[in-house]
PDB file of C-alpha atoms and ligand atoms in Angstrom:
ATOM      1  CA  UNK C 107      -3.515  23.216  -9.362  1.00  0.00           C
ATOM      2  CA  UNK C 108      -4.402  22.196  -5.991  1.00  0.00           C
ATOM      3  CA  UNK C 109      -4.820  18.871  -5.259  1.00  0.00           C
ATOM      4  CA  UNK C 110      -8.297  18.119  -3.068  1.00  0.00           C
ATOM      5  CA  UNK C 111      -9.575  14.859  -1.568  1.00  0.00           C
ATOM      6  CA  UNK C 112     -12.559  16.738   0.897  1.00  0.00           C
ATOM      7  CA  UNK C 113     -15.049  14.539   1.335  1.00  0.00           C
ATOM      8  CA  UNK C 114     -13.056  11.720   0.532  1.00  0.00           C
ATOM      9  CA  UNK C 115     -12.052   8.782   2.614  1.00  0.00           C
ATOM     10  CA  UNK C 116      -9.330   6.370   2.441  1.00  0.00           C
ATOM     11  CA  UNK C 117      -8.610   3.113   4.077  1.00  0.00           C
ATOM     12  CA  UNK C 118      -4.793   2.424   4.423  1.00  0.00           C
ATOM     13  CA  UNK C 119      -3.767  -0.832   5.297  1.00  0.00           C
ATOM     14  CA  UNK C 120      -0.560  -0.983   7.331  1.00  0.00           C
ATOM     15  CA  UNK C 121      -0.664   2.499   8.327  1.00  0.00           C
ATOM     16  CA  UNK C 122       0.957   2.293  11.415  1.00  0.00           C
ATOM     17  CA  UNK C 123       4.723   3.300  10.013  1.00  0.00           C
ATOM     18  CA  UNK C 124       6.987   3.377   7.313  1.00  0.00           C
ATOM     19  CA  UNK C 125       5.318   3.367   3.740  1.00  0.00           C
ATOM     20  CA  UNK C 126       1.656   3.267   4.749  1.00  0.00           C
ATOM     21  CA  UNK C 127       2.046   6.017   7.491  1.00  0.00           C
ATOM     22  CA  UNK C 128       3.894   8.513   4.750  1.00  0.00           C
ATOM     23  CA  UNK C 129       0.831   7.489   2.407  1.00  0.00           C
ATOM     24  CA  UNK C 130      -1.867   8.215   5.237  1.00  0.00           C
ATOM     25  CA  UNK C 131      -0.223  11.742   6.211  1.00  0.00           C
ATOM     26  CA  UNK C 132      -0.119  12.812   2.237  1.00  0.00           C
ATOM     27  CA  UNK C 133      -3.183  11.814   2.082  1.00  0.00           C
ATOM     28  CA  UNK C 134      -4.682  13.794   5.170  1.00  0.00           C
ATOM     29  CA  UNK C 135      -2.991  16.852   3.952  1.00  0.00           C
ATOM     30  CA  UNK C 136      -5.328  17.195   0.880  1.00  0.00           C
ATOM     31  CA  UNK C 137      -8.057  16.527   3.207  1.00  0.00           C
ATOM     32  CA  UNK C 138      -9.228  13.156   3.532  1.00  0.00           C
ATOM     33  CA  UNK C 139     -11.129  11.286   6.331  1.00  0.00           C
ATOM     34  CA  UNK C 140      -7.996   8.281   6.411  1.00  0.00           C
ATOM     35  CA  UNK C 141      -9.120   4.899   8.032  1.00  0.00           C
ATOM     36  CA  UNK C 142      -5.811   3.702   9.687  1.00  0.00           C
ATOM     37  CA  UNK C 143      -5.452  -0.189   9.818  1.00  0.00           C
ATOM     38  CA  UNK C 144      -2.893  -1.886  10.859  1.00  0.00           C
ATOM     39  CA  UNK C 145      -2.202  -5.243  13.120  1.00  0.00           C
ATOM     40  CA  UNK C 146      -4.393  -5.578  16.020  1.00  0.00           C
ATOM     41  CA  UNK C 147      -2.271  -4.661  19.516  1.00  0.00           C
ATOM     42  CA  UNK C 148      -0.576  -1.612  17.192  1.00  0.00           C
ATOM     43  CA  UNK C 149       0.556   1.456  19.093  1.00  0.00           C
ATOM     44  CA  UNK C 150       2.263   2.554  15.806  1.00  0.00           C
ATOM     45  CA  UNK C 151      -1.709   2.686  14.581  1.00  0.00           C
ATOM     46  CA  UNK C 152      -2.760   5.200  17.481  1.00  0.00           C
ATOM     47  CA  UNK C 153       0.162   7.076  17.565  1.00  0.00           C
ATOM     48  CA  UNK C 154      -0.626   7.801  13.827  1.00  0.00           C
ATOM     49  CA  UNK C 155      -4.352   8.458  14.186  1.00  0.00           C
ATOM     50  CA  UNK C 156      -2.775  11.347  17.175  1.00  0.00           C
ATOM     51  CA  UNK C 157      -0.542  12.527  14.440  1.00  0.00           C
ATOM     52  CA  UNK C 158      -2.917  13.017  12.071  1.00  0.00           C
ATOM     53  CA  UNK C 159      -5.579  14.076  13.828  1.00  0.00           C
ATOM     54  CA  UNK C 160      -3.064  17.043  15.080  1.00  0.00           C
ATOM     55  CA  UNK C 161      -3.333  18.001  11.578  1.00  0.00           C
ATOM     56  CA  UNK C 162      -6.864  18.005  11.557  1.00  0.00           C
ATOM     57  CA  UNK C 163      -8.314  15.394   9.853  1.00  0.00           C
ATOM     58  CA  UNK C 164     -10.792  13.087  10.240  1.00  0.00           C
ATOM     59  CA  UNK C 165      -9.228   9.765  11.408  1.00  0.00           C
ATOM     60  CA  UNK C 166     -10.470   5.827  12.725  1.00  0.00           C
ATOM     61  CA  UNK C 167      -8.531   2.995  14.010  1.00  0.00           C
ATOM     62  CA  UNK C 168      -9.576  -0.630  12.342  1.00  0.00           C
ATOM     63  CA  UNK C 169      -7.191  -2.807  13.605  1.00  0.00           C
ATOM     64  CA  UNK C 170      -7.567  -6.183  12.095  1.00  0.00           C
ATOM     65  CA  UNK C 171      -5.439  -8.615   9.974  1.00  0.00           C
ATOM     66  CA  UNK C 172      -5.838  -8.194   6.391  1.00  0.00           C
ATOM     67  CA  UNK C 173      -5.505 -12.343   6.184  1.00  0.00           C
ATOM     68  CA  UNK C 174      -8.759 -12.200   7.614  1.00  0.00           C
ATOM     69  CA  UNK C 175     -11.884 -11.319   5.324  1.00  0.00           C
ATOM     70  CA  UNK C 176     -14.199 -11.301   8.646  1.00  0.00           C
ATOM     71  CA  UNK C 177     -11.682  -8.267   9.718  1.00  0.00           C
ATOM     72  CA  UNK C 178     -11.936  -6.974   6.254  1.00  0.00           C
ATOM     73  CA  UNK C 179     -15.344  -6.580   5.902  1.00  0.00           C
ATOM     74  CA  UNK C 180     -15.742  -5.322   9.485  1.00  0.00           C
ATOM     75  CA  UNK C 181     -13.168  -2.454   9.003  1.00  0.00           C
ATOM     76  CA  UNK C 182     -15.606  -1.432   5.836  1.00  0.00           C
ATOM     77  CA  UNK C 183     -18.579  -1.764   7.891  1.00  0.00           C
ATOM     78  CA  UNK C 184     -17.061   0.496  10.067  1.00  0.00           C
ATOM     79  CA  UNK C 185     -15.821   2.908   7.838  1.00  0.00           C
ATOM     80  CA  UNK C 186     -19.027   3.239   6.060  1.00  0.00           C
ATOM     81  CA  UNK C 187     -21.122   3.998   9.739  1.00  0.00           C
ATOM     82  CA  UNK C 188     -18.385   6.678  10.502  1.00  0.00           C
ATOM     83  CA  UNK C 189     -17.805   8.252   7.312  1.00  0.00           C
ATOM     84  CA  UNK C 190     -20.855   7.025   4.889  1.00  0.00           C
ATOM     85  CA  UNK C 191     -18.591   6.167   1.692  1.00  0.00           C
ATOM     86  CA  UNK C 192     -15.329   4.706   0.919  1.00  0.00           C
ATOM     87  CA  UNK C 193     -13.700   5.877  -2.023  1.00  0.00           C
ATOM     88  CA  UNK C 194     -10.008   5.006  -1.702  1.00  0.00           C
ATOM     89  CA  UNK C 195      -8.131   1.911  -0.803  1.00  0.00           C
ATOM     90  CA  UNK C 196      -4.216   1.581  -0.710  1.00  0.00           C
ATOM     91  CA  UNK C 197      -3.627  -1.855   0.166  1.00  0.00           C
ATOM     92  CA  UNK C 198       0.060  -1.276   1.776  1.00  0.00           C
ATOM     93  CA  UNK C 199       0.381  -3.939   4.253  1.00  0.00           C
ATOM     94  CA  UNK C 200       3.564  -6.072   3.767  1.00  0.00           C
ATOM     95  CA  UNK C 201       5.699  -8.396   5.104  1.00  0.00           C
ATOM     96  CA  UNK C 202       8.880 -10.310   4.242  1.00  0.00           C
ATOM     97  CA  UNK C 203      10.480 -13.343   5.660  1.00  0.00           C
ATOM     98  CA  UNK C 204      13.384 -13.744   3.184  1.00  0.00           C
ATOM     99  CA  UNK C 205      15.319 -17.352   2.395  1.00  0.00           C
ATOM    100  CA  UNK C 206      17.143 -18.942   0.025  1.00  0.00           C
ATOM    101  CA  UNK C 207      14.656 -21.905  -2.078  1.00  0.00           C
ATOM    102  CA  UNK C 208      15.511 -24.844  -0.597  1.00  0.00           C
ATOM    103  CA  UNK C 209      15.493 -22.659   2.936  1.00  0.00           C
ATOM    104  CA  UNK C 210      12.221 -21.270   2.668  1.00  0.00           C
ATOM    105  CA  UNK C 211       9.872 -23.029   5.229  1.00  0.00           C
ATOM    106  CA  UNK C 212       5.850 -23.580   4.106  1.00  0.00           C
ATOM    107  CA  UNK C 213       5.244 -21.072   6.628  1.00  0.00           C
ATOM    108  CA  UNK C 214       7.294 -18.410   5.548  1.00  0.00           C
ATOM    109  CA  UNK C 215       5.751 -18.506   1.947  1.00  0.00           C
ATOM    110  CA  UNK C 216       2.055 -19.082   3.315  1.00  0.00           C
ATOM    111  CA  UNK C 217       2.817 -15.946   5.840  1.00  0.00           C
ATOM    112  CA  UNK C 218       3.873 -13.980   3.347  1.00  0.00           C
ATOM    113  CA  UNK C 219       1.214 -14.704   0.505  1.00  0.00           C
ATOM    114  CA  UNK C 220      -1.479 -14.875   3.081  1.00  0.00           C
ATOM    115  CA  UNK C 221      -0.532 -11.292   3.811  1.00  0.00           C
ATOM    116  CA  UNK C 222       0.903  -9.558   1.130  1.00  0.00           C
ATOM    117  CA  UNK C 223      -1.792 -11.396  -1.462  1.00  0.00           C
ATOM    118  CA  UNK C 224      -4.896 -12.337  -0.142  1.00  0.00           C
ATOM    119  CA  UNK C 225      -4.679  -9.258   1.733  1.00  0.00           C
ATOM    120  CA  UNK C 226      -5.391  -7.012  -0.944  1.00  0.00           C
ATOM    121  CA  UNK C 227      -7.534  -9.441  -2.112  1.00  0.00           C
ATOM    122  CA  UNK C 228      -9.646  -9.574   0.965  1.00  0.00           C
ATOM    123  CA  UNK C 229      -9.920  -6.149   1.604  1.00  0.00           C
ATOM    124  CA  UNK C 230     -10.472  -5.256  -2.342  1.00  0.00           C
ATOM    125  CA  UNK C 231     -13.471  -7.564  -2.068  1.00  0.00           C
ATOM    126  CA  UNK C 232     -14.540  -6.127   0.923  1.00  0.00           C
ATOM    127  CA  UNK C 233     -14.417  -2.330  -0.574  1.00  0.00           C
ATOM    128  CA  UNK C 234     -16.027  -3.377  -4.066  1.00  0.00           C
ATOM    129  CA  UNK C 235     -19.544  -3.790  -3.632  1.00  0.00           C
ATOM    130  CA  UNK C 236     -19.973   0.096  -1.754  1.00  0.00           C
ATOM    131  CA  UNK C 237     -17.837   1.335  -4.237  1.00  0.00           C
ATOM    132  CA  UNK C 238     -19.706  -0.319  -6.935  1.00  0.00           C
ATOM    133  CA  UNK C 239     -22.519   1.678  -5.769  1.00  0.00           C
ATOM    134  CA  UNK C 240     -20.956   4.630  -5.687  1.00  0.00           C
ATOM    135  CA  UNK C 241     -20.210   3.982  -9.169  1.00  0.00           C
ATOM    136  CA  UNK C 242     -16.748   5.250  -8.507  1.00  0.00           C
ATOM    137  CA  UNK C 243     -13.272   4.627  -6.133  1.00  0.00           C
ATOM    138  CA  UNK C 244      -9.700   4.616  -6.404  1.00  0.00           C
ATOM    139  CA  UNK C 245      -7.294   1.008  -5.175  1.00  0.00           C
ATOM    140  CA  UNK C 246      -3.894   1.679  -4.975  1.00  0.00           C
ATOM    141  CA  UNK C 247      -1.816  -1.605  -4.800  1.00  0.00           C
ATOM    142  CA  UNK C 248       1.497  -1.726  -2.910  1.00  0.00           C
ATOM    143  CA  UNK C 249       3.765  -3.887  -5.213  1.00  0.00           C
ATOM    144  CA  UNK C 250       7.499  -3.871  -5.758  1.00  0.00           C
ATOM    145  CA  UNK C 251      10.131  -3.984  -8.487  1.00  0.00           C
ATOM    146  CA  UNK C 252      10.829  -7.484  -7.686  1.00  0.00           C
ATOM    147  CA  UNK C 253       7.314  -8.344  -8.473  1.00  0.00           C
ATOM    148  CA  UNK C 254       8.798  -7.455 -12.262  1.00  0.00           C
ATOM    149  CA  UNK C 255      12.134  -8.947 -11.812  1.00  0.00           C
ATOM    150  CA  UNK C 256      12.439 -11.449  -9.669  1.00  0.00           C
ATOM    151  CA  UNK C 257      15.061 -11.893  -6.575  1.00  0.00           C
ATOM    152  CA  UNK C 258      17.391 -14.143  -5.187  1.00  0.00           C
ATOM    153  CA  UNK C 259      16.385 -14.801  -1.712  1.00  0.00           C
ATOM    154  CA  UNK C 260      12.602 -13.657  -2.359  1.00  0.00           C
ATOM    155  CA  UNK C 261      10.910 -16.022  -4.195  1.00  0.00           C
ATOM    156  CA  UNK C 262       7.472 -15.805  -2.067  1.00  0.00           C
ATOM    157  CA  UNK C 263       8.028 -12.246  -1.646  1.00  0.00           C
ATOM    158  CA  UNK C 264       8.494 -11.745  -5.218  1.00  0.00           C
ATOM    159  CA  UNK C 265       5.422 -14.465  -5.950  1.00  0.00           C
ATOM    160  CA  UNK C 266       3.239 -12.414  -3.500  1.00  0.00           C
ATOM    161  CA  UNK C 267       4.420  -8.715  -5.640  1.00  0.00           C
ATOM    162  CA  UNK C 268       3.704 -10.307  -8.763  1.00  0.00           C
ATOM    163  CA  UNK C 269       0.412 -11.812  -7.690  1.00  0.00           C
ATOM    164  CA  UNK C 270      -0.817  -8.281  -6.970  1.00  0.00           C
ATOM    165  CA  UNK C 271       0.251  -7.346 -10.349  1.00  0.00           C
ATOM    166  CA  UNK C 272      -1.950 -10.046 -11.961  1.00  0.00           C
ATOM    167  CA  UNK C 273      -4.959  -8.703  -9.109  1.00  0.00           C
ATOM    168  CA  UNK C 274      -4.368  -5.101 -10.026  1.00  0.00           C
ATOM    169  CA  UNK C 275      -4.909  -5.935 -13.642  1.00  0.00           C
ATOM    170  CA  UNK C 276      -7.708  -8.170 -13.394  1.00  0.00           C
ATOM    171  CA  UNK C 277      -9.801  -5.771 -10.615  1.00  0.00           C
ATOM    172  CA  UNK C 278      -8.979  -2.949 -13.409  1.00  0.00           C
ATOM    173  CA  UNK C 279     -10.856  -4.698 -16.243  1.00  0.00           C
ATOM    174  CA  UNK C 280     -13.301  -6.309 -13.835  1.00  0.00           C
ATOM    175  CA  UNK C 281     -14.356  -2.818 -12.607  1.00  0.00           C
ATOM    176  CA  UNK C 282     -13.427   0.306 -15.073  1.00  0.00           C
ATOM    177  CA  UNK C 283     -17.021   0.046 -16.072  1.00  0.00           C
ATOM    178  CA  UNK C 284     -18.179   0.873 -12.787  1.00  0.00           C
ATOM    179  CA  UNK C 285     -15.266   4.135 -12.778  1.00  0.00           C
ATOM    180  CA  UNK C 286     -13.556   2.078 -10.268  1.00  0.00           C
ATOM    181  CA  UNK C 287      -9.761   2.574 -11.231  1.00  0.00           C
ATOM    182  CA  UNK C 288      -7.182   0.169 -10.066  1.00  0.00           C
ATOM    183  CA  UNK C 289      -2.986   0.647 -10.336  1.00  0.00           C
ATOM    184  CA  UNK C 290      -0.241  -0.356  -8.240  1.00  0.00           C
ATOM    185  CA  UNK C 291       2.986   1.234  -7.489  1.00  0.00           C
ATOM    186  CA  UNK C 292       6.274  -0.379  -7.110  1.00  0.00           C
ATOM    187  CA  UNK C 293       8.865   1.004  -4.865  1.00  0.00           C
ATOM    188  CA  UNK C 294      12.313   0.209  -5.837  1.00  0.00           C
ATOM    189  CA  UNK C 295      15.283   1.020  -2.769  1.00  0.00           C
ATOM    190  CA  UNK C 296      12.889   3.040  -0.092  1.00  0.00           C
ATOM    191  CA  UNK C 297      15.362   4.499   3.288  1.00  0.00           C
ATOM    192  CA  UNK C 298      14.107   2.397   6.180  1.00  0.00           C
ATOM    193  CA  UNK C 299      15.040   1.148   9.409  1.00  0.00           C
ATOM    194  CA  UNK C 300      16.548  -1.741   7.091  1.00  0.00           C
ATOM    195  CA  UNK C 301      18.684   0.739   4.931  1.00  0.00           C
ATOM    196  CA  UNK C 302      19.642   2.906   7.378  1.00  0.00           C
ATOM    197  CA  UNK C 303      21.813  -0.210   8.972  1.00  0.00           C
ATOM    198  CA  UNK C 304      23.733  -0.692   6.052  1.00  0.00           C
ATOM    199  CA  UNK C 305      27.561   1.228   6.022  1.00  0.00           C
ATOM    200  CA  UNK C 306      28.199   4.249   3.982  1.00  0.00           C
ATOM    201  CA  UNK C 307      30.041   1.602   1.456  1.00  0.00           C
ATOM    202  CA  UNK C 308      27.606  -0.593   1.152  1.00  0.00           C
ATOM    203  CA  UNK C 309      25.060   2.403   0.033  1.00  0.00           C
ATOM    204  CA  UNK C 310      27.260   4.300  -2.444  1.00  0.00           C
ATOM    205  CA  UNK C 311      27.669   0.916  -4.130  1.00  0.00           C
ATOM    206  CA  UNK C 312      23.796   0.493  -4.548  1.00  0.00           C
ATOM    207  CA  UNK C 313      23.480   3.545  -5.519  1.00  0.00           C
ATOM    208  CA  UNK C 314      25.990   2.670  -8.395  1.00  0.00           C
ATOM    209  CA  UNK C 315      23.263   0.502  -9.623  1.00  0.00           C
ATOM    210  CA  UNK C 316      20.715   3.646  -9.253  1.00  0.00           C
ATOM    211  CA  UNK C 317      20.367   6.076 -12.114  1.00  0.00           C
ATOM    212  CA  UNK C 318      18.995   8.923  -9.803  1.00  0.00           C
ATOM    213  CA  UNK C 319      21.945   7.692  -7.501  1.00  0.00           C
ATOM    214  CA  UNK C 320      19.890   7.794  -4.151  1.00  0.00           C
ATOM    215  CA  UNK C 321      17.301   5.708  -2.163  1.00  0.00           C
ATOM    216  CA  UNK C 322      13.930   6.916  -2.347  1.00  0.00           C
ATOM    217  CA  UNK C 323      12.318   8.382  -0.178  1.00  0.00           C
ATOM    218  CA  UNK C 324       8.557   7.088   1.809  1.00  0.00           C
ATOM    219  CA  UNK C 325       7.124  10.915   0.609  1.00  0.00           C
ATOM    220  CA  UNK C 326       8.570   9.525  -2.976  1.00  0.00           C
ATOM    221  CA  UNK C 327       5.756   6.508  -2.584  1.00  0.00           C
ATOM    222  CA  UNK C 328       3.213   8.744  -0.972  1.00  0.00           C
ATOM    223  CA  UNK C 329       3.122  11.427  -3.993  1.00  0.00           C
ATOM    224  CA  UNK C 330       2.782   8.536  -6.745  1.00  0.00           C
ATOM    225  CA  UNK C 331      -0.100   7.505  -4.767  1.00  0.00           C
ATOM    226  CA  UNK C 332      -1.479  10.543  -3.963  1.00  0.00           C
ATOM    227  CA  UNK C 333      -1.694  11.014  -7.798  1.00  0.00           C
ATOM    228  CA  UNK C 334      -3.088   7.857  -8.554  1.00  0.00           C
ATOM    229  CA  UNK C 335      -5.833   8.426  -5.861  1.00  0.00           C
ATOM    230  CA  UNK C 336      -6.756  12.185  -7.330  1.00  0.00           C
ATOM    231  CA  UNK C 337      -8.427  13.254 -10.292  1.00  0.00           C
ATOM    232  CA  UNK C 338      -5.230  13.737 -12.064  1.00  0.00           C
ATOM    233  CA  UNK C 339      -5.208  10.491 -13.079  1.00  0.00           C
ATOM    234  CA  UNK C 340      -8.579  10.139 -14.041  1.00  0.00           C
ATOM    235  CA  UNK C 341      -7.448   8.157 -17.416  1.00  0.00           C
ATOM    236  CA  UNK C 342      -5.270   5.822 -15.656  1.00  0.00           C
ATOM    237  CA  UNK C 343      -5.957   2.579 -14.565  1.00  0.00           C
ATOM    238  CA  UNK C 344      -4.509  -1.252 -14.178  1.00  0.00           C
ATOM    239  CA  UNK C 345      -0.638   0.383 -14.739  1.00  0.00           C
ATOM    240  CA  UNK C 346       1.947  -0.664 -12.685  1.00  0.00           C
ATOM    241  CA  UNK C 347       4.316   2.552 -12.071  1.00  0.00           C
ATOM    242  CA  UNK C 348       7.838   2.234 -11.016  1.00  0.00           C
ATOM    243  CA  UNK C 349       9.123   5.018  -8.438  1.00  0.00           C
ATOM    244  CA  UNK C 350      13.239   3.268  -7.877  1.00  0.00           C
ATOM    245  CA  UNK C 351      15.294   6.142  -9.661  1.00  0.00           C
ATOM    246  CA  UNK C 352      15.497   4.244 -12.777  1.00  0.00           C
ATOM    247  CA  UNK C 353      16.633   1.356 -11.410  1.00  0.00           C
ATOM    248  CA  UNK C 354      14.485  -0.643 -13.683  1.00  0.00           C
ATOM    249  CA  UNK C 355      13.681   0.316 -17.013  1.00  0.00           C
TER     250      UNK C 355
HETATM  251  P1  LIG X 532       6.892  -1.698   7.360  1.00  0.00           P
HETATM  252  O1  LIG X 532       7.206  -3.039   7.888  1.00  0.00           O
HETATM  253  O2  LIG X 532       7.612  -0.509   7.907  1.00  0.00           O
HETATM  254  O3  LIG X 532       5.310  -1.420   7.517  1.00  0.00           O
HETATM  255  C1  LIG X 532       4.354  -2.390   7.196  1.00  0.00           C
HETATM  256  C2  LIG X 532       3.131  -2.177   8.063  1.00  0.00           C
HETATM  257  O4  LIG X 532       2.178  -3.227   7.747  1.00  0.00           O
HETATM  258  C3  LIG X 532       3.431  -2.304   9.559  1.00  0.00           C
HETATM  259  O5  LIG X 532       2.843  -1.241  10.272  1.00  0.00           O
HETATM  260  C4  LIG X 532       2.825  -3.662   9.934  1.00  0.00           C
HETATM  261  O6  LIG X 532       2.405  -3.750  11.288  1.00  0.00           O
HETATM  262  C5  LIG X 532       1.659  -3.750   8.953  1.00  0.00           C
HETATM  263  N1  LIG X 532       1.203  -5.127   8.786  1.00  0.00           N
HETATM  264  C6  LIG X 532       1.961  -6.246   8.679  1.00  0.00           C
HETATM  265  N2  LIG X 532       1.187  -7.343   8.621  1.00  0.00           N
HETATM  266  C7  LIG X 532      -0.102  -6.913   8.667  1.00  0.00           C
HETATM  267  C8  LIG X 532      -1.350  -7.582   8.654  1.00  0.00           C
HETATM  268  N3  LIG X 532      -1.424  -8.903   8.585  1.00  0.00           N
HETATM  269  N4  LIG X 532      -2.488  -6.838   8.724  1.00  0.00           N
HETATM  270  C9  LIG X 532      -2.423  -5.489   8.820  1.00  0.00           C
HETATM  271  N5  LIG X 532      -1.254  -4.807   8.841  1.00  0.00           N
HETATM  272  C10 LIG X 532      -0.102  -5.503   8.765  1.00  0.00           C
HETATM  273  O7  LIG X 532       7.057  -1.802   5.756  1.00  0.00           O
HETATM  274  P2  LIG X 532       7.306  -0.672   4.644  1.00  0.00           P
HETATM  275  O8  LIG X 532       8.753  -0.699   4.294  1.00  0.00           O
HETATM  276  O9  LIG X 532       6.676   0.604   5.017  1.00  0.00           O
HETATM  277  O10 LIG X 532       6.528  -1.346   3.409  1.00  0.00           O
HETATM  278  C11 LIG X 532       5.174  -1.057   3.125  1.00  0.00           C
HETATM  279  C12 LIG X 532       4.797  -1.738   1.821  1.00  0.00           C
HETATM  280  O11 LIG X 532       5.690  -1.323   0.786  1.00  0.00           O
HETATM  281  C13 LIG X 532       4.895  -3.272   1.892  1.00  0.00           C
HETATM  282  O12 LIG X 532       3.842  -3.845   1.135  1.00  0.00           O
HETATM  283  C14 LIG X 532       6.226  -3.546   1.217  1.00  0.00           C
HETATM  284  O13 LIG X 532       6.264  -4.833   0.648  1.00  0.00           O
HETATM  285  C15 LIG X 532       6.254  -2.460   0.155  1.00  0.00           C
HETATM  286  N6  LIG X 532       7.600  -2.137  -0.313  1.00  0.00           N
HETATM  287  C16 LIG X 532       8.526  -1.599   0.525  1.00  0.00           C
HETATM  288  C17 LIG X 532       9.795  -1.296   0.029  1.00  0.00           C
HETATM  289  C18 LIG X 532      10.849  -0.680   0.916  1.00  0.00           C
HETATM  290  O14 LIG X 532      11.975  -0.479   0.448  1.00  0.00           O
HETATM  291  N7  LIG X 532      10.539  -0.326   2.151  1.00  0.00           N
HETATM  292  C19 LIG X 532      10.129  -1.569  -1.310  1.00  0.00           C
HETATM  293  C20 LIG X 532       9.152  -2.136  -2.114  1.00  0.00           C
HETATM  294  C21 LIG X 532       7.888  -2.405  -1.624  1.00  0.00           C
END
């Protein structure tokens, strides 16, 4: 069965690399018109629209902050003048600025809540009402397993991941009468820049801790939510689905 998302277009937030670009591109292949946003200033943002847009689909640039409901709600505006609907959100954008507790600045748990929270609050607000009219759209949240667990060293990261559990849940119930249907993934060990550092030791023994005994890869992310966009998941909505090998069960 061939997946198909003609017609269809999706805002990604933080589409410029890693995570968010993979999501975009997937996306693109089964044909949708992809708004890519990402921080204003990005090159990583045009050098994705060029990629995609090699590949032939439809593509605009929204840079904005997602801290920012003003930029929110202008990236919609947009979206809707180019493309007329807007019937899939991933909010992906992400930061972290790890610490121990009694480490951890104000600023580095405001910057990260600011962006990894009201984010996808802002721009879920922003996307409800024309989707409301639709009377149909897909949000794709862009949590983590340490929204579930907890880490050391991440409590506002972890605060922020579990916060858009909480969001994902609520915006689910709020809106499955309107057939809008709201999950979140969360990525376990992905390879990045960050994991590609670490020494062949260092690896082997998290992947120890890794049933499936490997990192995952961005693609790995980008299916899930490919899936979760598409009508094979039609049924699903406010679940929170783990893609980390096993790592927690
Ligand atoms: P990344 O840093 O490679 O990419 C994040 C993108 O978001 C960047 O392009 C960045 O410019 C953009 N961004 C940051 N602040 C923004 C803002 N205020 N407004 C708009 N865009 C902004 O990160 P990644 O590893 O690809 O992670 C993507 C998402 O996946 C994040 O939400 C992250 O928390 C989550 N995640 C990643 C992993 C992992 O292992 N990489 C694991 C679990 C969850």
């Amino acid at each position: 069965m061939e997946i198909s998302l003609k017609g269809k277009t999706a805002i990604v937030t933080g589409a410029g690399r890693g995570i968010g670009r993979a999501v975009a591109r997937m996306l693109a292949q089964c044909g949708a018109n992809i708004v890519i946003n990402d921080i204003p200033g990005s090159q990583d943002a045009l050098d994705a629209q060029k990629e995609l847009e090699q590949m032939g689909a439809k593509t605009l640039v929204c840079l904005g902050d997602v801290r920012s409901y003003a930029d929110a709600e202008k990236m919609v505006k947009e979206t809707l003048d180019k493309f007329k609907s807007v019937d899939i959100l991933v909010n992906n954008a992400g930061i972290t600025r790890d610490g121990l507790l009694m480490r951890m600045s104000e600023a580095d748990w405001d910057d990260v809540l600011d962006i990894n929270l009201k984010g996808a609050f802002n721009t879920t607000k922003a996307v409800i009402r024309p989707m409301s009219k639709q009377k149909g759209g897909a949000i794709v949240n862009m949590a983590s397993i340490v929204g579930v667990t907890g880490n050391a060293g991440q409590v506002n990261y972890a605060s922020s991941k579990a916060g858009l559990i909480g969001l994902t849940k609520s915006v689910a119930k709020e809106y499955a009468s309107r057939n809008i249907r709201v999950n979140a993934v969360a990525p376990g060990f992905i390879k990045s820049k960050m994991t590609d550092v670490l020494s062949e030791e260092v690896k082997e023994s998290y992947f120890k801790s890794i049933p499936l005994g490997r990192f995952g890869e961005a693609e790995d992310i980008a299916k899930t939510v490919l899936y979760l966009v598409s009508d094979l998941s039609l049924y699903i909505t406010g679940q929170v689905i783990h893609i980390d090998g096993g790592l927690v069960m």
